[in-house]
C-alpha positions as CSV (number, residue, x, y, z in Angstrom):
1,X,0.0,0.0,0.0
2,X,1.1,3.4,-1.3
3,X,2.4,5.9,1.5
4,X,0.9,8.5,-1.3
5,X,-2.5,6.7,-0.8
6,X,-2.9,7.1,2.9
7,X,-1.2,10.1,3.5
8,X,-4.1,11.5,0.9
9,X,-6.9,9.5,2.7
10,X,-7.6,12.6,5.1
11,X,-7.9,14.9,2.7
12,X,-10.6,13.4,0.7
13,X,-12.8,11.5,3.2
14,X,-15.2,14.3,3.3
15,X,-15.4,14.5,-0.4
16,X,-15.2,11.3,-0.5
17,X,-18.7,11.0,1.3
18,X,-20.3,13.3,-0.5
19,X,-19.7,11.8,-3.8
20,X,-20.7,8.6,-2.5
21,X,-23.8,9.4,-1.1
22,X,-24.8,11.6,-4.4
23,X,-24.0,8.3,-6.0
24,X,-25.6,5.4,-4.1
25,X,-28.8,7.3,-2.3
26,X,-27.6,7.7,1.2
27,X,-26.9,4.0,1.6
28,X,-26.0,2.1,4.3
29,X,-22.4,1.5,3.1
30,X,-20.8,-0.3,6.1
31,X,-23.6,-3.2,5.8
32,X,-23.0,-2.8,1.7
33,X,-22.7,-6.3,0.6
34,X,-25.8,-7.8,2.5
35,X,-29.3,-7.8,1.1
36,X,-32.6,-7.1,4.0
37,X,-34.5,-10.4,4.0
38,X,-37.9,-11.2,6.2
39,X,-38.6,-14.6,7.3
40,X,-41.8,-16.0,7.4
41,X,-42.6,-19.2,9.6
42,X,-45.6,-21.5,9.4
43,X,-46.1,-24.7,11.2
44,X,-49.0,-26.7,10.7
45,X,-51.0,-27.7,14.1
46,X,-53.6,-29.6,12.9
47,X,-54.5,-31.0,9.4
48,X,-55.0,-27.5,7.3
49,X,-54.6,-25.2,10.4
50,X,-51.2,-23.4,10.7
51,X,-49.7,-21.2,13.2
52,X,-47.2,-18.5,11.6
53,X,-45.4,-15.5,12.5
54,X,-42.8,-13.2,11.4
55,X,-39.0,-13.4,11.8
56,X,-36.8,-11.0,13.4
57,X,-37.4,-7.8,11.4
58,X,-34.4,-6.2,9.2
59,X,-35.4,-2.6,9.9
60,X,-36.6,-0.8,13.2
61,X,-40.1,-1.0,12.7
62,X,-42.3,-4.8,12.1
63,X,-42.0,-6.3,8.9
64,X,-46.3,-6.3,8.9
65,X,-45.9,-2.6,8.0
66,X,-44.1,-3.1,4.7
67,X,-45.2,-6.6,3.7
68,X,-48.7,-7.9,3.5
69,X,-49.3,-11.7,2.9
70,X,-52.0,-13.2,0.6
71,X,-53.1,-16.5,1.5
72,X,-54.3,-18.8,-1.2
73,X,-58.0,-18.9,-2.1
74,X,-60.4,-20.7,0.7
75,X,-57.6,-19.9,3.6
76,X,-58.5,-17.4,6.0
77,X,-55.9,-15.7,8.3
78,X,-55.1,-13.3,11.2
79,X,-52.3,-12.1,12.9
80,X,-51.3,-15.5,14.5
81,X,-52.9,-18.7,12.2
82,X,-54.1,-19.6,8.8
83,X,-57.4,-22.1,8.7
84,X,-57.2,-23.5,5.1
85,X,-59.6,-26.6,5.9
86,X,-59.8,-29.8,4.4
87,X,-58.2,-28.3,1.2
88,X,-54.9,-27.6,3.4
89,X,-52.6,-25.0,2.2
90,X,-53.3,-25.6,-1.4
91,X,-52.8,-22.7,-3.6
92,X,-51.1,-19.5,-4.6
93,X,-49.5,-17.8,-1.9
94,X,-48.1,-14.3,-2.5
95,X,-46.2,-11.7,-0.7
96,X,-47.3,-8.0,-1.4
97,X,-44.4,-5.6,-0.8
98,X,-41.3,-7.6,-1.4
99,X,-39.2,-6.3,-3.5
100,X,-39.5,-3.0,-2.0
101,X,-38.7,-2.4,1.5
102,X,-36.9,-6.0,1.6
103,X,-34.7,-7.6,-1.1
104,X,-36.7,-11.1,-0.3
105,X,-38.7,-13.3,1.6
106,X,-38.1,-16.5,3.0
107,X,-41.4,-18.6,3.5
108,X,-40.6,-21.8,5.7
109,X,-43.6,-24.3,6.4
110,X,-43.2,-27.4,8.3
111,X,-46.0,-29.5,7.4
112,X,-47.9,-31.7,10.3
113,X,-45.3,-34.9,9.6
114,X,-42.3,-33.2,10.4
115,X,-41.4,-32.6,7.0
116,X,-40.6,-29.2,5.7
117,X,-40.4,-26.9,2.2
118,X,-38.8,-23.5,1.7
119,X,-39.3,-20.9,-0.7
120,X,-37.7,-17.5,-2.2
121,X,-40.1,-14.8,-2.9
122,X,-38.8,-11.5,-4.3
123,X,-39.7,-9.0,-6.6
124,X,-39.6,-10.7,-9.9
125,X,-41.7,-14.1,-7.9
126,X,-44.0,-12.4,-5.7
127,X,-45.8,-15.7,-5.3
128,X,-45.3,-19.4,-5.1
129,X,-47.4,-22.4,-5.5
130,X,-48.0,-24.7,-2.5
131,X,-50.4,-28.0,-2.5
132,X,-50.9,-28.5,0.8
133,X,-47.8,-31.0,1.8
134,X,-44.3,-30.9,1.9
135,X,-44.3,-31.8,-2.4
136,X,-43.1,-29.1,-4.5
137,X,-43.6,-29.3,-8.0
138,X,-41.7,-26.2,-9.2
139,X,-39.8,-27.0,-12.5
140,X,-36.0,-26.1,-13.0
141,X,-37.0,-22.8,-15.3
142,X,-38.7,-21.6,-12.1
143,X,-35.6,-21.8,-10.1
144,X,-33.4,-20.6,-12.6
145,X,-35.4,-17.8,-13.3
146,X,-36.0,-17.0,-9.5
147,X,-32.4,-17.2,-8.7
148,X,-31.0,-15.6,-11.4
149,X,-33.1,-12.5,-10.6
150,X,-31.6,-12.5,-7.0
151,X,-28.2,-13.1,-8.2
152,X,-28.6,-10.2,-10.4
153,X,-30.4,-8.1,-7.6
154,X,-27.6,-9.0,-4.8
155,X,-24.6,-7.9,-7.0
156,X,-26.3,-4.6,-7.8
157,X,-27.1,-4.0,-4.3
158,X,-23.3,-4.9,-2.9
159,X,-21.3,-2.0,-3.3
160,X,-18.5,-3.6,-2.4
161,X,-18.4,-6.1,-4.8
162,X,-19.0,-3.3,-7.6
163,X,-15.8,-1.0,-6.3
164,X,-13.7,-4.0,-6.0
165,X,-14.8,-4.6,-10.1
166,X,-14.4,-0.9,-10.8
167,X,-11.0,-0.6,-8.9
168,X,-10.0,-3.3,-11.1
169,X,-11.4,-1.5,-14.5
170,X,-9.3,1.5,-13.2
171,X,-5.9,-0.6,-12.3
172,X,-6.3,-3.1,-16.0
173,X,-7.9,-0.5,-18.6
174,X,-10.4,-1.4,-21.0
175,X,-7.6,-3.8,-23.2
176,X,-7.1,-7.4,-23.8
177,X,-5.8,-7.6,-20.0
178,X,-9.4,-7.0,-18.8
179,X,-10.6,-9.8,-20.6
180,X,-8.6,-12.3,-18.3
181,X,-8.6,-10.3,-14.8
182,X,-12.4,-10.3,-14.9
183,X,-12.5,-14.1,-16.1
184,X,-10.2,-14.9,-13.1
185,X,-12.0,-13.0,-10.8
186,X,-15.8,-14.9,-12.4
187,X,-13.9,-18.4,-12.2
188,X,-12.8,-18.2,-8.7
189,X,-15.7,-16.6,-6.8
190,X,-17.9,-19.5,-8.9
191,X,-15.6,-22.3,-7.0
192,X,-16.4,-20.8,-3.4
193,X,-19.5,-20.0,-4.2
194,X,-20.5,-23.5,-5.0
195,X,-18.3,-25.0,-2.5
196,X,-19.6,-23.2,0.5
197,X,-23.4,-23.5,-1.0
198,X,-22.6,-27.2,-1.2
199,X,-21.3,-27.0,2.5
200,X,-17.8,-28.4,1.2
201,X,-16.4,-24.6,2.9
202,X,-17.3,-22.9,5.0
203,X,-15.5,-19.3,7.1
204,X,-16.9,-16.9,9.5
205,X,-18.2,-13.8,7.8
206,X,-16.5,-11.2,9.3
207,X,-13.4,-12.2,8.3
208,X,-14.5,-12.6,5.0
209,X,-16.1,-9.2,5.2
210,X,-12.8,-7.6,6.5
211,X,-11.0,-9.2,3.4
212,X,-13.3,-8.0,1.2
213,X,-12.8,-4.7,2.0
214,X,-9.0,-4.8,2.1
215,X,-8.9,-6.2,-1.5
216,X,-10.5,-3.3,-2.5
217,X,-8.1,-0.4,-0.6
218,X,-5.1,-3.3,-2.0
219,X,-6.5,-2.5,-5.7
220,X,-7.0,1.0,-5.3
221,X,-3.5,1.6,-4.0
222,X,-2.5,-0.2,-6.7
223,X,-4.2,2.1,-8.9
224,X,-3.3,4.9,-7.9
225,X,0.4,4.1,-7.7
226,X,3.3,4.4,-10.5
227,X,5.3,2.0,-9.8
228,X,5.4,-1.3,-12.6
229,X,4.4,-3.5,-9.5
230,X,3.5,-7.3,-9.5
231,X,-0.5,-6.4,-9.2
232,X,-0.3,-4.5,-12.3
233,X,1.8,-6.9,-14.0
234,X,-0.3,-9.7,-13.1
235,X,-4.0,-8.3,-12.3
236,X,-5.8,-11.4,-13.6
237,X,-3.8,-13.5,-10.6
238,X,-4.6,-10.6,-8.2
239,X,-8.4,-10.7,-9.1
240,X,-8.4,-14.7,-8.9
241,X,-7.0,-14.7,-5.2
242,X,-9.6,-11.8,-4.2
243,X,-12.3,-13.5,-6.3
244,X,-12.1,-16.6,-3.7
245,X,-12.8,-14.6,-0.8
246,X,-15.5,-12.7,-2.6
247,X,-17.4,-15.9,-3.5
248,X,-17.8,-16.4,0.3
249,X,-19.7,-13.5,0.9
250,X,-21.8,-14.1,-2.6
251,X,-22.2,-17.8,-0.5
252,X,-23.5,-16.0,2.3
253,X,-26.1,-14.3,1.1
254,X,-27.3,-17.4,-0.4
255,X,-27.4,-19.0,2.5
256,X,-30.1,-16.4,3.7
257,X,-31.8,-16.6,0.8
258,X,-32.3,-20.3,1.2
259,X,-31.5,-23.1,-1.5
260,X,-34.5,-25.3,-2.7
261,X,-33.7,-29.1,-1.8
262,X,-34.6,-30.2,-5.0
263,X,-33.3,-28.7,-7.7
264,X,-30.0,-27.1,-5.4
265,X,-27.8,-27.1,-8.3
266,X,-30.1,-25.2,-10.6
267,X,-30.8,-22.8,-8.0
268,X,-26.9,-22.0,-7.4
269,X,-26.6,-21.9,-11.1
270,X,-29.4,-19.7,-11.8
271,X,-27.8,-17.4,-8.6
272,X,-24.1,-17.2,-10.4
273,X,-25.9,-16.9,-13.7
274,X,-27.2,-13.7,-12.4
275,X,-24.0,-12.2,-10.5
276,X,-22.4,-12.3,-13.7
277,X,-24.5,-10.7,-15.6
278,X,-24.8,-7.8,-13.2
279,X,-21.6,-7.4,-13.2
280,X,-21.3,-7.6,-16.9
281,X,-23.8,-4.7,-17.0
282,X,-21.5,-2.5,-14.9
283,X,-18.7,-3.0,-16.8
284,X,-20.6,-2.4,-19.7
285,X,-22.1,1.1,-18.1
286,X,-18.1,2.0,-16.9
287,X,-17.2,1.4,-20.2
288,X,-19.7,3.7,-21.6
289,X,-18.4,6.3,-19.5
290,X,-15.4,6.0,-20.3
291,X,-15.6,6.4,-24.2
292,X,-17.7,9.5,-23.4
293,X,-15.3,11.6,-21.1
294,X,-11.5,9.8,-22.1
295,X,-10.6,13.0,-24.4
296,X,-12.0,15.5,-21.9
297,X,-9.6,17.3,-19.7
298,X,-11.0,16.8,-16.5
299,X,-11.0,12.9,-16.9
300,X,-7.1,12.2,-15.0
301,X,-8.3,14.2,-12.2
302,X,-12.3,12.5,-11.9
303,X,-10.2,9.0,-12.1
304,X,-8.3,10.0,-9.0
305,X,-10.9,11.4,-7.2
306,X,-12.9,8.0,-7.9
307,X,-10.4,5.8,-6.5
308,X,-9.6,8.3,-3.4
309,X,-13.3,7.9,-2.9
310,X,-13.4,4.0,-2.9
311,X,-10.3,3.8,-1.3
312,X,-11.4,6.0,1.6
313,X,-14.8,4.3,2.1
314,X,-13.2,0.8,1.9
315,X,-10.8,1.4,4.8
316,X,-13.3,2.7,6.7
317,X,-15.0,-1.1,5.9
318,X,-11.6,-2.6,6.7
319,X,-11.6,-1.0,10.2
320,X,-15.1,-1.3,10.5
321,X,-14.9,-4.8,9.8
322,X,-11.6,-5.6,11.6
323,X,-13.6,-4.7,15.1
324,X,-16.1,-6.8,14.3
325,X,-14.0,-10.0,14.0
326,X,-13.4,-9.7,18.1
327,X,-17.2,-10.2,18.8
């Protein structure tokens, strides 16, 4: 890490803000990479009656003020149980709201044998299909549909993920280099991914988390630098190592989305499927820019201020983060 970098990390913290706050909406940056998820819980009591309530709430107010649930046709609910009668919990079931307020929603139901089905609703699948046992008949172009959707909505919503890709448009170029750093990086988040969805790995978050973060102030530096250093020499190596450690925290938030039992693979598939193509789309917005402001003269100095920016908001993660690994 440059002595130029941190020395200039004072200096542009409070510009730094501002332009990322103009940028992402006043976001909550130090949570960045994680989506807002409600969990709803049934259990059935009797044959076609159901108990149900809410999970722990991802805001400071109850999730029943931002989501409203629509039970399926001939089940009648209140704040506490659903009577669905002989039909059982046969039906459409939908989730008005999600999407909105909160990124998903986790439906659990454990049916009266013990048994017990999950389901992913989110913007693009505000409902699902239930037939009043644990036997889910959703067909693989559901799931890939479904998950694909929330891969592309996760990457979009994890702003660290995006400056770690943008710090590495701004330390490659658009050339043939890119090609291979951003294939490194795709390959090697896609192997921890699946492993740690598969439970084959598994690592604590915040570690993860605080890694994240200092790949990011790592590339920046990098960046920013002008010395011929092994990073720049050898980005697509660079990206590969980071890309490891950012596949854990894509695993993580798959884990609280919930994988299907049936159909697992097509459902992790579907989820990779659609961090890729969000992240194709930013790098095909970034290069857009690019070919739009290269020959202006103010474009040097908005590329430094861009990576002071990240830089300076991804060691405030790193620090941030580094606390939280005590607790």
């Amino acid at each position: 890490m440059t002595l130029r970098f941190w020395l200039s990390v004072g200096r542009s913290i409070a510009l730094a803000a501002s332009l990322v706050l103009t940028l992402f909406g006043v976001c909550n940056v130090a949570n960045a990479h994680e989506m807002t998820l409600a969990e709803v819980t049934m259990r059935e009591v009797t044959p076609g009656q159901f108990v149900w309530s809410w999970g722990l709430p991802g805001k400071n107010k109850p999730i029943a003020q931002d989501l409203t649930i629509v039970w399926p046709e001939g089940c009648v609910g209140d704040e506490r149980a659903v009577r669905c009668g002989t039909k059982r919990l046969a039906g459409t079931l939908a989730i008005q709201g999600v999407g909105d307020n909160y990124s998903a929603a986790i439906l659990s139901v454990t049916w009266l044998g013990g048994e017990r089905s999950t389901y992913t609703l989110s913007k693009n699948r505000a409902s699902v299909r239930l037939f009043g046992s644990q036997l889910d008949d959703r067909n693989a172009w559901e799931l890939l549909t479904t998950y694909t959707g929330l891969g592309v909505e996760h990457i979009l919503n994890g702003v660290d993920h995006l400056f770690f890709v943008l710090s590495l448009l701004f330390l490659v170029g658009f050339n043939k280099r890119l090609v291979a750093t951003i294939t490194a990086f795709t390959v090697a988040h896609s192997i921890t991914l699946a492993a740690s969805a598969l439970g084959a790995l598994s690592m604590r978050p915040p570690p993860v988390e605080a890694i994240i973060a200092m790949s990011i102030v790592l590339v920046c530096a990098e960046a920013l630098g002008n010395r011929d250093t092994l990073t720049k020499r050898l980005p697509a190596i660079v990206s590969f190592v980071f890309g490891l450690v950012h596949g854990l925290g894509f695993a993580g938030a798959l884990r609280d989305i919930g994988l299907p039992e049936n159909n697992l693979t097509v459902a992790l598939l579907g989820f990779n499927l659609g961090v890729e193509a969000g992240q194709l789309l930013v790098i095909g917005l970034a290069w857009l820019l690019t070919i739009s402001v290269r020959r202006a003269t103010w474009s040097a100095p908005a590329r430094q201020l861009v990576l002071y920016a990240i830089g300076s908001i991804a060691v405030y993660w790193t620090l941030v983060r580094l606390a939280l690994i005590a607790f």
